[in-house]
Amino acid sequence: MEHRADIAVVGGGFGGALMAMVARRMGHSVLLIEKGTHPRFAIGESSTPLANLFLQQIVEQYDLPELLPFRRWGEWQRKYPNIGCGLKRGFSFFHHNLGQKYSEDENRSRQLLVAASPRDEVADTHWYRSDFDQHLIGEAQRLGVEYFDQTELTEFRESAEEVTLRGHRVGEAVEFRTGFVVDATGPRGCLFRLLGLAKRELPLMPSTSGLFAHFKNVGAWPSAEGVPYPVEDAAVHHVFDGGWVWMLKFNNGITSAGVAAVKPRAESLQLCEGRTGWDRLLGLLPSLGEQFRGAESVGDFVFARELSFCTSNLAGNRWALLPSAAGFVDPLLSTGFPLTLLGIQRLAKLLSAWPSEAELEAYRCQTLAELDQVSHLVGALYASMDDFEVFTALTQLYFAAVSFSETAHRLAKPKLAGAFLLCDHPAFGLATREICNLVVARGRRDEVLGRIAETIEPFNVAGLADAAKRNWYPVVLDELFSAAPKLRATESEIREMLLREQLL
Ligand SMILES: Cc1cc2nc3c(=O)[nH]c(=O)nc-3n(C[C@H](O)[C@H](O)[C@H](O)COP(=O)(O)OP(=O)(O)OC[C@H]3O[C@@H](n4cnc5c(N)ncnc54)[C@H](O)[C@@H]3O)c2cc1C
């Protein structure tokens, strides 16, 4: 069977489905090719303010209003109550010593709570991917995308006029002819293998493994009086020397939990054994063990021997990889969604006309530079998991960059925040990389902490890195007003933006 379209998107996760919808709205005929079937388990669930903003921009620019409610908890709950979702008011971190119960001191020096939104209505979400991705596939089909599931591609052939993809679908040979292929199949995916692309090192990132599953009947983590938001309505991170555990609670009784750890730690815990590896880990984290006492896994544990990945090339004349297929650093800081959504925006621009070599080269460079910046930061975070003060300070580089970028975009000043994590900013981007190098090289702590404070200051629009707050950072809108000059904005511009976004 032969099928033809202007564009073929390979990989029917949220990235592929959204890319296909955008291409369709641009007037292209589109094929979407998926090797599995929906609904299916997928990992990568926690969104962020910047990810939701990029989603909103895509929805508005390409006229996809049915997807707008997914940008926020309140709208999502009203419009799509049956699509699983978690409430994410912020980022919660707790630092554990292996073998000991979690304990707190009066300075809250073993925890960090950073709010991302002032109230539930406008909060971020965790996407229950089996529901969410299936819904997007249905939406794509409704817009006229031709969808092929259970399709395994085995051949990629490029000529001057087109690309031919061959493979099989439920035992039958299939052939697709197209002008351009977007690969949305995730790390080590379709084109990486069919084109024999080479791997590329991610700077400062140690080799890590992951183990994860969905659970039911997970207990509650204790909260305290006066917290900026309920600590579990968040992406919860339990950090220990050599790794960290994530926990994301959904509104359907499911909790997504997993661990990412440097190889020696993953090997000593024998995470590759799945459930028994997980139980071994909980044995070393007694407070978490308590929380999981009555929990049961739903479905299988997944072990990922190599979590991080990066390809050396990600675009050619008639093909491009989404950032999520080009590389992955770590779940820490939830950078996968914003990078994927940025990639969709950039590829959509390229596909509005025939992409030139210079444009493809710019896409390659931007994507790799952003993955590298994430890798610097996450690599330094891994190197400081035994020193929570430095770890906390490093996270402020992330929070400063994303809150500054989000506000700049919302103020319609995107030039202030060109690239993800301000990686192309001559001062902030470079200083971040230098600081991360210093941390990994075990440089002097006072120098690291001093440089972080001085780097953040011109971009700190959210009252971050304030010792008086003792690691609790609620959303305080007054901070934004006083930071107006950093955003080259007036207080009335800030007020208008907050009103427009229903944040006041
Ligand atoms: C452990 C872990 C935790 C993560 N947590 C977060 C997080 O909290 N927040 C965040 O922002 N990001 C997170 N990420 C990253 C996130 O998973 C990705 O950014 C996101 O899934 C990208 O979506 P996607 O649709 O592009 O790719 P995927 O979700 O990987 O979907 C790829 C699709 O392609 C299909 N496919 C694969 N190979 C082929 C093939 N050869 N032919 C056809 N189809 C194929 C697959 O079946 C799948 O449906 C995490 C990643 C990992 C590994």
Coordinates of C-alpha atoms and ligand atoms in Angstrom, one line a residue:
M1 CA 0.0 0.0 0.0
E2 CA 1.4 3.4 -0.9
H3 CA 0.5 6.7 0.9
R4 CA 1.5 10.3 0.0
A5 CA 1.5 13.6 1.9
D6 CA 3.4 16.8 2.1
I7 CA 4.7 16.0 5.5
A8 CA 5.2 12.7 7.4
V9 CA 5.5 12.8 11.2
V10 CA 6.9 9.7 12.8
G11 CA 5.9 9.0 16.4
G12 CA 2.5 9.5 17.8
G13 CA 3.3 10.8 21.3
F14 CA 2.1 14.3 22.3
G15 CA 5.0 15.9 20.3
G16 CA 4.2 14.1 17.1
A17 CA 0.5 14.6 17.4
L18 CA 0.9 18.3 18.0
M19 CA 3.4 18.7 15.2
A20 CA 1.0 16.9 12.9
M21 CA -1.9 19.2 13.9
V22 CA 0.2 22.3 13.4
A23 CA 1.4 21.2 9.9
R24 CA -2.2 20.4 9.0
R25 CA -3.4 23.8 10.1
M26 CA -0.7 25.3 7.9
G27 CA -2.4 23.7 5.0
H28 CA -0.2 20.7 4.5
S29 CA -1.4 17.1 4.0
V30 CA 0.1 15.1 6.9
L31 CA 0.7 11.4 7.7
L32 CA 1.3 10.4 11.3
I33 CA 3.1 7.1 11.8
E34 CA 3.2 5.3 15.2
K35 CA 4.7 1.9 15.9
G36 CA 2.4 1.2 18.9
T37 CA -1.3 1.7 19.7
H38 CA -3.1 4.2 21.9
P39 CA -3.8 4.2 24.8
R40 CA -0.4 3.3 26.0
F41 CA 1.9 4.1 29.0
A42 CA 4.3 7.0 28.4
I43 CA 6.7 8.7 30.8
G44 CA 7.3 12.4 30.9
E45 CA 4.4 13.9 32.6
S46 CA 5.1 17.2 34.4
S47 CA 4.6 20.5 32.7
T48 CA 5.9 23.9 33.7
P49 CA 4.8 27.5 33.3
L50 CA 7.1 28.0 30.3
A51 CA 5.9 24.7 28.7
N52 CA 2.3 25.8 29.1
L53 CA 3.0 29.2 27.7
F54 CA 4.6 27.6 24.6
L55 CA 1.6 25.3 24.3
Q56 CA -0.7 28.4 24.5
Q57 CA 1.4 30.2 21.8
I58 CA 1.1 27.2 19.5
V59 CA -2.6 26.9 20.1
E60 CA -3.2 30.6 19.3
Q61 CA -0.9 30.8 16.4
Y62 CA -2.1 27.7 14.6
D63 CA -5.8 28.0 15.6
L64 CA -6.1 24.9 17.8
P65 CA -8.7 26.3 20.3
E66 CA -9.7 22.8 21.5
L67 CA -6.3 22.4 23.0
L68 CA -6.2 25.7 24.9
P69 CA -7.7 24.3 28.2
F70 CA -4.7 22.1 28.6
R71 CA -2.5 25.1 29.5
R72 CA -4.0 25.3 33.0
W73 CA -5.5 23.1 35.8
G74 CA -8.8 25.0 36.1
E75 CA -9.7 25.1 32.4
W76 CA -8.6 21.5 31.9
Q77 CA -10.8 20.3 34.8
R78 CA -13.9 22.0 33.4
K79 CA -13.4 21.1 29.8
Y80 CA -11.7 17.6 30.0
P81 CA -12.6 16.1 33.4
N82 CA -12.1 12.6 32.0
I83 CA -8.5 13.2 30.8
G84 CA -6.2 12.3 33.7
C85 CA -4.3 15.2 35.1
G86 CA -2.3 16.2 38.2
L87 CA -2.3 19.6 40.0
K88 CA 1.2 21.2 39.9
R89 CA 1.5 24.3 42.0
G90 CA 5.2 24.2 42.2
F91 CA 8.5 22.4 42.6
S92 CA 9.1 20.6 46.0
F93 CA 12.5 19.3 47.0
F94 CA 13.5 17.3 50.1
H95 CA 17.0 16.2 50.8
H96 CA 17.6 12.8 52.4
N97 CA 20.7 11.1 53.9
L98 CA 20.7 7.5 52.8
G99 CA 19.7 5.1 55.6
Q100 CA 18.2 7.9 57.7
K101 CA 14.7 9.2 58.1
Y102 CA 14.0 12.6 56.6
S103 CA 14.3 15.3 59.2
E104 CA 14.0 19.1 59.1
D105 CA 15.7 21.9 60.9
E106 CA 14.5 25.4 61.8
N107 CA 16.2 26.9 58.8
R108 CA 14.4 24.5 56.5
S109 CA 17.8 23.8 55.1
R110 CA 16.8 20.3 53.8
Q111 CA 13.9 21.4 51.7
L112 CA 13.0 23.8 48.9
L113 CA 9.5 24.8 47.9
V114 CA 9.2 27.0 44.8
A115 CA 5.7 28.0 43.8
A116 CA 5.0 28.3 40.1
S117 CA 1.5 29.8 40.3
P118 CA -0.5 31.8 42.8
R119 CA -3.6 29.5 42.9
D120 CA -5.0 26.2 41.6
E121 CA -7.2 27.8 38.8
V122 CA -4.1 29.0 36.9
A123 CA -1.7 26.2 38.0
D124 CA 0.3 23.9 35.9
T125 CA -0.4 20.2 35.4
H126 CA 1.0 16.7 35.2
W127 CA -0.3 15.1 32.0
Y128 CA -1.5 11.5 32.4
R129 CA 0.0 10.6 29.1
S130 CA -2.0 7.6 28.1
D131 CA -5.2 9.7 28.2
F132 CA -3.6 12.9 27.0
D133 CA -1.7 11.5 24.0
Q134 CA -4.7 9.4 22.9
H135 CA -6.9 12.5 23.0
L136 CA -4.4 14.4 20.9
I137 CA -4.3 11.6 18.3
G138 CA -8.0 11.9 18.0
E139 CA -7.8 15.6 17.6
A140 CA -5.2 15.2 14.9
Q141 CA -7.4 12.8 13.0
R142 CA -10.3 15.2 13.4
L143 CA -8.2 17.9 11.6
G144 CA -7.5 15.6 8.7
V145 CA -4.2 14.0 9.7
E146 CA -3.9 10.5 8.3
Y147 CA -2.9 8.2 11.2
F148 CA -1.2 4.9 10.9
D149 CA -0.6 3.0 14.1
Q150 CA 1.2 -0.4 14.5
T151 CA 3.5 0.7 11.8
E152 CA 7.2 -0.2 11.9
L153 CA 9.5 1.6 9.5
T154 CA 12.5 -0.2 8.2
E155 CA 13.8 2.0 5.4
F156 CA 14.4 5.7 4.7
R157 CA 15.3 6.8 1.2
E158 CA 15.9 10.4 0.1
S159 CA 15.9 11.6 -3.5
A160 CA 16.0 15.2 -4.8
E161 CA 12.2 15.2 -5.0
E162 CA 11.0 13.3 -2.0
V163 CA 11.6 10.9 0.9
T164 CA 10.3 7.3 0.7
L165 CA 9.7 5.5 4.0
R166 CA 9.0 1.8 3.8
G167 CA 8.0 -0.7 6.5
H168 CA 5.2 -2.9 7.5
R169 CA 1.8 -2.5 9.2
V170 CA 0.2 -5.5 10.9
G171 CA 2.2 -7.9 8.7
E172 CA 1.6 -6.0 5.4
A173 CA 4.2 -3.9 3.5
V174 CA 3.6 -0.2 3.5
E175 CA 5.2 2.7 1.7
F176 CA 4.9 6.4 2.4
R177 CA 6.1 9.2 0.1
T178 CA 6.6 12.7 1.4
G179 CA 8.3 16.0 1.0
F180 CA 9.6 16.2 4.6
V181 CA 9.9 13.9 7.6
V182 CA 9.7 15.1 11.2
D183 CA 10.9 12.4 13.7
A184 CA 9.0 12.6 17.0
T185 CA 9.9 9.1 18.2
G186 CA 11.9 10.0 21.2
P187 CA 15.6 9.3 22.1
R188 CA 17.4 6.7 20.0
G189 CA 14.3 6.7 17.8
C190 CA 13.4 6.0 14.2
L191 CA 15.7 8.3 12.1
F192 CA 18.6 8.0 14.6
R193 CA 18.6 4.2 13.7
L194 CA 17.5 4.3 10.0
L195 CA 20.1 7.0 9.2
G196 CA 22.8 5.5 11.4
L197 CA 23.4 8.9 13.2
A198 CA 26.2 9.1 15.7
K199 CA 25.8 9.8 19.4
R200 CA 27.2 13.0 21.0
E201 CA 28.4 13.6 24.5
L202 CA 26.3 15.8 26.8
P203 CA 28.5 18.2 28.7
L204 CA 29.0 17.6 32.5
M205 CA 26.3 15.0 32.5
P206 CA 27.2 11.8 34.4
S207 CA 25.9 8.5 33.1
T208 CA 22.6 7.7 34.8
S209 CA 20.0 5.0 34.9
G210 CA 16.3 5.2 35.7
L211 CA 13.6 3.0 37.1
F212 CA 9.9 4.1 37.2
A213 CA 6.3 2.9 37.4
H214 CA 2.8 4.0 38.2
F215 CA 1.4 3.2 41.6
K216 CA -1.8 3.3 43.5
N217 CA -2.4 3.7 47.2
V218 CA 0.6 5.9 47.8
G219 CA 0.5 7.6 51.2
A220 CA 0.9 11.3 51.9
W221 CA 4.1 13.2 52.5
P222 CA 3.7 15.3 55.7
S223 CA 3.1 18.9 55.2
A224 CA 3.8 21.9 57.5
E225 CA 2.0 24.9 58.7
G226 CA 2.2 27.9 56.3
V227 CA 3.7 26.2 53.2
P228 CA 3.5 28.2 50.0
Y229 CA 1.3 25.5 48.5
P230 CA 0.3 21.9 49.5
V231 CA 3.7 20.3 49.0
E232 CA 2.4 17.3 47.1
D233 CA 0.4 19.4 44.6
A234 CA 3.7 19.7 42.8
A235 CA 6.5 17.9 41.1
V236 CA 8.1 16.4 44.2
H237 CA 11.8 15.6 44.2
H238 CA 13.5 13.5 46.9
V239 CA 17.2 14.1 46.5
F240 CA 20.0 12.0 47.9
D241 CA 23.7 11.5 47.2
G242 CA 23.9 10.2 43.6
G243 CA 20.3 10.4 42.6
W244 CA 16.7 11.5 43.2
V245 CA 13.2 10.2 43.2
W246 CA 10.3 12.0 41.5
M247 CA 6.6 11.7 42.6
L248 CA 3.7 13.1 40.6
K249 CA 0.1 12.6 41.9
F250 CA -2.7 12.5 39.4
N251 CA -6.4 13.1 40.0
N252 CA -7.3 9.4 39.1
G253 CA -5.6 7.9 42.1
I254 CA -2.4 7.1 40.3
T255 CA 1.0 8.4 41.4
S256 CA 3.9 8.4 38.9
A257 CA 7.2 7.7 40.7
G258 CA 10.7 6.8 39.7
V259 CA 14.3 7.2 40.4
A260 CA 17.2 8.6 38.4
A261 CA 20.7 7.8 39.7
V262 CA 24.3 7.9 38.6
K263 CA 25.5 4.5 37.4
P264 CA 27.5 3.4 40.5
R265 CA 24.4 4.2 42.7
A266 CA 22.0 2.5 40.3
E267 CA 24.3 -0.6 40.1
S268 CA 24.7 -0.8 43.9
L269 CA 20.9 -0.7 44.2
Q270 CA 20.6 -3.1 41.3
L271 CA 17.8 -1.0 39.9
C272 CA 17.9 -3.2 36.8
E273 CA 15.9 -5.8 38.8
G274 CA 12.8 -3.6 38.7
R275 CA 10.5 -4.0 41.7
T276 CA 13.2 -5.5 44.0
G277 CA 15.6 -2.6 43.0
W278 CA 12.8 -0.1 43.9
D279 CA 12.3 -1.8 47.3
R280 CA 16.0 -1.8 47.9
L281 CA 16.0 2.0 47.3
L282 CA 13.0 2.5 49.6
G283 CA 14.9 0.6 52.3
L284 CA 17.6 3.3 52.1
L285 CA 15.0 6.1 52.2
P286 CA 12.9 5.1 55.2
S287 CA 10.5 8.2 55.1
L288 CA 9.7 7.4 51.5
G289 CA 9.4 3.7 52.4
E290 CA 6.8 4.7 54.9
Q291 CA 4.9 6.6 52.2
F292 CA 5.0 3.5 49.9
R293 CA 4.1 1.0 52.6
G294 CA 0.6 0.2 51.2
A295 CA 1.4 1.1 47.6
E296 CA 1.0 -1.2 44.6
S297 CA 2.5 -0.7 41.2
V298 CA 0.0 -0.5 38.3
G299 CA 1.6 -2.1 35.3
D300 CA 5.3 -3.0 34.9
F301 CA 8.4 -1.2 36.2
V302 CA 10.5 0.3 33.4
F303 CA 14.3 0.2 33.7
A304 CA 16.2 2.6 31.5
R305 CA 19.9 1.7 31.6
E306 CA 21.0 4.9 29.9
L307 CA 18.7 7.8 30.6
S308 CA 20.5 10.6 28.8
F309 CA 21.1 10.7 25.1
C310 CA 22.1 13.1 22.4
T311 CA 22.5 12.7 18.7
S312 CA 25.2 14.4 16.7
N313 CA 22.9 15.5 13.8
L314 CA 19.3 16.3 13.9
A315 CA 18.3 17.8 10.5
G316 CA 18.9 17.3 6.8
N317 CA 17.4 18.6 3.6
R318 CA 14.2 16.6 4.0
W319 CA 14.1 15.6 7.6
A320 CA 14.4 16.9 11.1
L321 CA 14.2 15.5 14.6
L322 CA 12.1 17.1 17.3
P323 CA 14.3 18.1 20.3
S324 CA 12.8 15.2 22.2
A325 CA 14.1 12.8 19.6
A326 CA 17.4 14.6 19.3
G327 CA 18.3 14.4 23.0
F328 CA 17.3 13.9 26.6
V329 CA 19.2 14.9 29.7
D330 CA 17.2 14.0 32.7
P331 CA 13.7 14.4 34.2
L332 CA 15.2 16.8 36.8
L333 CA 13.7 20.4 36.1
S334 CA 11.1 19.0 33.7
T335 CA 12.8 20.4 30.6
G336 CA 11.5 17.9 28.1
F337 CA 8.1 19.5 27.3
P338 CA 9.4 23.1 26.9
L339 CA 12.2 21.9 24.6
T340 CA 9.8 19.8 22.6
L341 CA 7.3 22.7 22.2
L342 CA 10.0 25.1 21.2
G343 CA 11.1 22.6 18.6
I344 CA 7.6 22.4 17.2
Q345 CA 7.4 26.2 17.0
R346 CA 10.7 26.4 15.2
L347 CA 10.0 23.5 12.8
A348 CA 6.6 25.0 12.0
K349 CA 8.3 28.2 10.9
L350 CA 10.7 26.2 8.8
L351 CA 7.9 24.3 7.1
S352 CA 6.0 27.4 6.1
A353 CA 8.4 27.6 3.0
W354 CA 11.0 25.2 1.9
P355 CA 13.7 25.3 4.7
S356 CA 17.1 26.6 3.5
E357 CA 20.3 25.0 4.6
A358 CA 21.0 28.0 6.8
E359 CA 17.6 27.7 8.6
L360 CA 18.2 24.0 9.2
E361 CA 21.7 24.7 10.5
A362 CA 20.2 27.3 12.9
Y363 CA 17.6 24.7 14.1
R364 CA 20.5 22.2 14.7
C365 CA 22.6 24.7 16.6
Q366 CA 19.8 26.1 18.7
T367 CA 18.5 22.7 19.7
L368 CA 22.0 21.3 20.6
A369 CA 22.9 24.5 22.5
E370 CA 19.7 24.3 24.6
L371 CA 20.3 20.6 25.3
D372 CA 23.8 21.4 26.3
Q373 CA 22.7 24.2 28.7
V374 CA 20.3 21.8 30.4
S375 CA 23.1 19.2 30.6
H376 CA 25.5 21.7 32.2
L377 CA 22.9 22.6 34.8
V378 CA 21.7 19.0 35.5
G379 CA 25.2 17.7 35.5
A380 CA 26.1 20.3 38.2
L381 CA 23.0 19.4 40.2
Y382 CA 24.0 15.7 40.2
A383 CA 27.5 16.8 41.4
S384 CA 26.0 18.6 44.3
M385 CA 23.4 16.1 45.5
D386 CA 25.6 15.6 48.5
D387 CA 25.5 19.3 49.3
F388 CA 22.0 20.6 49.4
E389 CA 22.9 24.3 49.9
V390 CA 24.9 24.3 46.6
F391 CA 22.1 22.2 45.0
T392 CA 19.5 24.7 46.1
A393 CA 21.6 27.6 44.9
L394 CA 22.0 26.0 41.4
T395 CA 18.3 25.4 41.1
Q396 CA 17.9 29.2 41.4
L397 CA 19.7 29.6 38.1
Y398 CA 17.0 27.5 36.5
F399 CA 14.1 29.3 38.3
A400 CA 15.6 32.7 37.6
A401 CA 16.0 31.9 33.9
V402 CA 12.5 30.4 33.4
S403 CA 10.6 33.0 35.4
F404 CA 12.4 35.8 33.6
S405 CA 11.7 34.2 30.2
E406 CA 8.1 33.5 31.0
T407 CA 7.4 37.1 32.1
A408 CA 9.3 38.5 29.1
H409 CA 7.2 36.4 26.7
R410 CA 4.0 37.3 28.5
L411 CA 5.0 41.0 28.2
A412 CA 5.4 40.5 24.5
K413 CA 9.2 41.1 24.8
P414 CA 10.4 37.7 23.5
K415 CA 13.7 39.2 22.4
L416 CA 14.7 39.5 26.1
A417 CA 14.6 35.8 26.4
G418 CA 15.6 34.2 23.0
A419 CA 16.7 30.8 23.9
F420 CA 15.8 28.2 26.6
L421 CA 17.4 28.9 30.0
L422 CA 18.8 32.1 28.4
C423 CA 21.6 30.0 27.1
D424 CA 22.4 32.4 24.3
H425 CA 22.5 35.4 26.7
P426 CA 26.1 36.6 26.7
A427 CA 26.2 37.2 30.5
F428 CA 23.7 34.7 32.0
G429 CA 24.2 31.8 29.6
L430 CA 28.0 31.9 29.8
A431 CA 28.1 32.5 33.6
T432 CA 25.7 29.5 34.1
R433 CA 28.1 27.2 32.2
E434 CA 31.1 28.5 34.0
I435 CA 29.5 28.0 37.4
C436 CA 28.4 24.5 36.5
N437 CA 31.9 23.6 35.4
L438 CA 33.2 25.0 38.7
V439 CA 30.8 22.8 40.7
V440 CA 31.7 19.7 38.8
A441 CA 35.4 20.4 39.2
R442 CA 34.7 20.8 43.0
G443 CA 35.6 24.5 43.0
R444 CA 35.3 26.6 46.1
R445 CA 31.8 26.7 47.5
D446 CA 32.0 30.3 48.5
E447 CA 33.0 31.2 44.9
V448 CA 30.2 29.1 43.5
L449 CA 27.6 30.6 45.8
G450 CA 28.8 34.1 45.2
R451 CA 28.8 33.8 41.4
I452 CA 25.3 32.3 41.4
A453 CA 24.0 35.2 43.5
E454 CA 25.6 37.8 41.2
T455 CA 24.5 36.0 38.0
I456 CA 20.9 35.7 39.1
E457 CA 20.4 39.3 40.3
P458 CA 19.8 41.1 37.0
F459 CA 17.2 38.4 36.0
N460 CA 15.6 37.7 39.4
V461 CA 12.0 38.8 38.9
A462 CA 10.5 36.4 41.4
G463 CA 12.3 37.2 44.7
L464 CA 14.5 34.1 44.4
A465 CA 17.7 33.4 46.3
D466 CA 16.5 35.3 49.4
A467 CA 18.0 33.8 52.6
A468 CA 15.3 35.4 54.7
K469 CA 12.7 33.2 53.0
R470 CA 14.3 30.1 54.3
N471 CA 13.8 28.0 51.1
W472 CA 10.0 28.7 50.8
Y473 CA 9.2 30.8 47.8
P474 CA 5.5 31.6 47.3
V475 CA 4.4 33.7 44.3
V476 CA 4.5 37.3 45.5
L477 CA 3.3 39.5 42.7
D478 CA 4.8 42.6 44.3
E479 CA 8.2 41.2 43.5
L480 CA 7.3 41.4 39.9
F481 CA 6.3 45.0 40.1
S482 CA 9.6 46.0 41.7
A483 CA 11.5 43.9 39.1
A484 CA 9.8 45.8 36.2
P485 CA 13.0 47.7 35.2
K486 CA 14.8 44.3 34.7
L487 CA 12.2 43.5 32.1
R488 CA 12.4 46.9 30.6
A489 CA 8.7 47.3 31.5
T490 CA 6.6 49.8 33.5
E491 CA 4.5 48.8 36.4
S492 CA 1.4 49.4 34.4
E493 CA 2.6 47.1 31.7
I494 CA 3.1 44.4 34.4
R495 CA -0.4 45.1 35.8
E496 CA -2.0 44.8 32.4
M497 CA -0.2 41.6 31.7
L498 CA -1.2 40.1 35.0
L499 CA -4.8 41.1 34.4
R500 CA -4.8 39.6 30.9
E501 CA -3.4 36.4 32.2
Q502 CA -5.9 36.3 35.1
L503 CA -3.0 36.3 37.5
L504 CA -4.1 39.3 39.6
Ligands
LIG1 C1 12.0 9.0 33.0 C2 11.6 10.3 32.3 C3 10.9 11.3 32.9 C4 10.5 12.4 32.3 N1 9.8 13.4 32.9 C5 9.5 14.6 32.3 C6 8.8 15.6 33.0 O1 8.4 15.4 34.1 N2 8.6 16.7 32.3 C7 9.0 17.0 31.0 O2 8.8 18.0 30.5 N3 9.7 16.0 30.4 C8 9.9 14.8 31.0 N4 10.6 13.8 30.3 C9 10.8 14.0 28.8 C10 9.5 13.7 28.1 O3 9.3 12.3 28.2 C11 9.7 14.0 26.6 O4 10.0 15.4 26.4 C12 8.3 13.8 25.9 O5 7.8 12.5 26.2 C13 8.5 14.0 24.5 O6 7.3 13.7 23.8 P1 7.3 13.1 22.4 O7 5.8 12.9 22.0 O8 8.1 13.9 21.5 O9 8.0 11.7 22.5 P2 7.6 10.3 23.3 O10 6.7 10.6 24.4 O11 8.8 9.6 23.5 O12 6.7 9.5 22.2 C14 7.3 8.9 21.1 C15 6.3 8.1 20.3 O13 6.9 7.6 19.2 C16 6.6 6.2 19.1 N5 7.7 5.5 18.4 C17 9.0 5.2 18.9 N6 9.7 4.7 18.0 C18 9.0 4.6 16.8 C19 9.3 4.2 15.5 N7 10.4 3.7 15.2 N8 8.3 4.4 14.6 C20 7.1 4.9 14.9 N9 6.8 5.3 16.2 C21 7.7 5.2 17.1 C22 6.4 5.7 20.5 O14 5.6 4.5 20.6 C23 5.7 6.9 21.1 O15 4.3 6.9 21.0 C24 10.9 12.6 30.9 C25 11.6 11.6 30.3 C26 11.9 10.5 30.9 C27 12.7 9.4 30.2

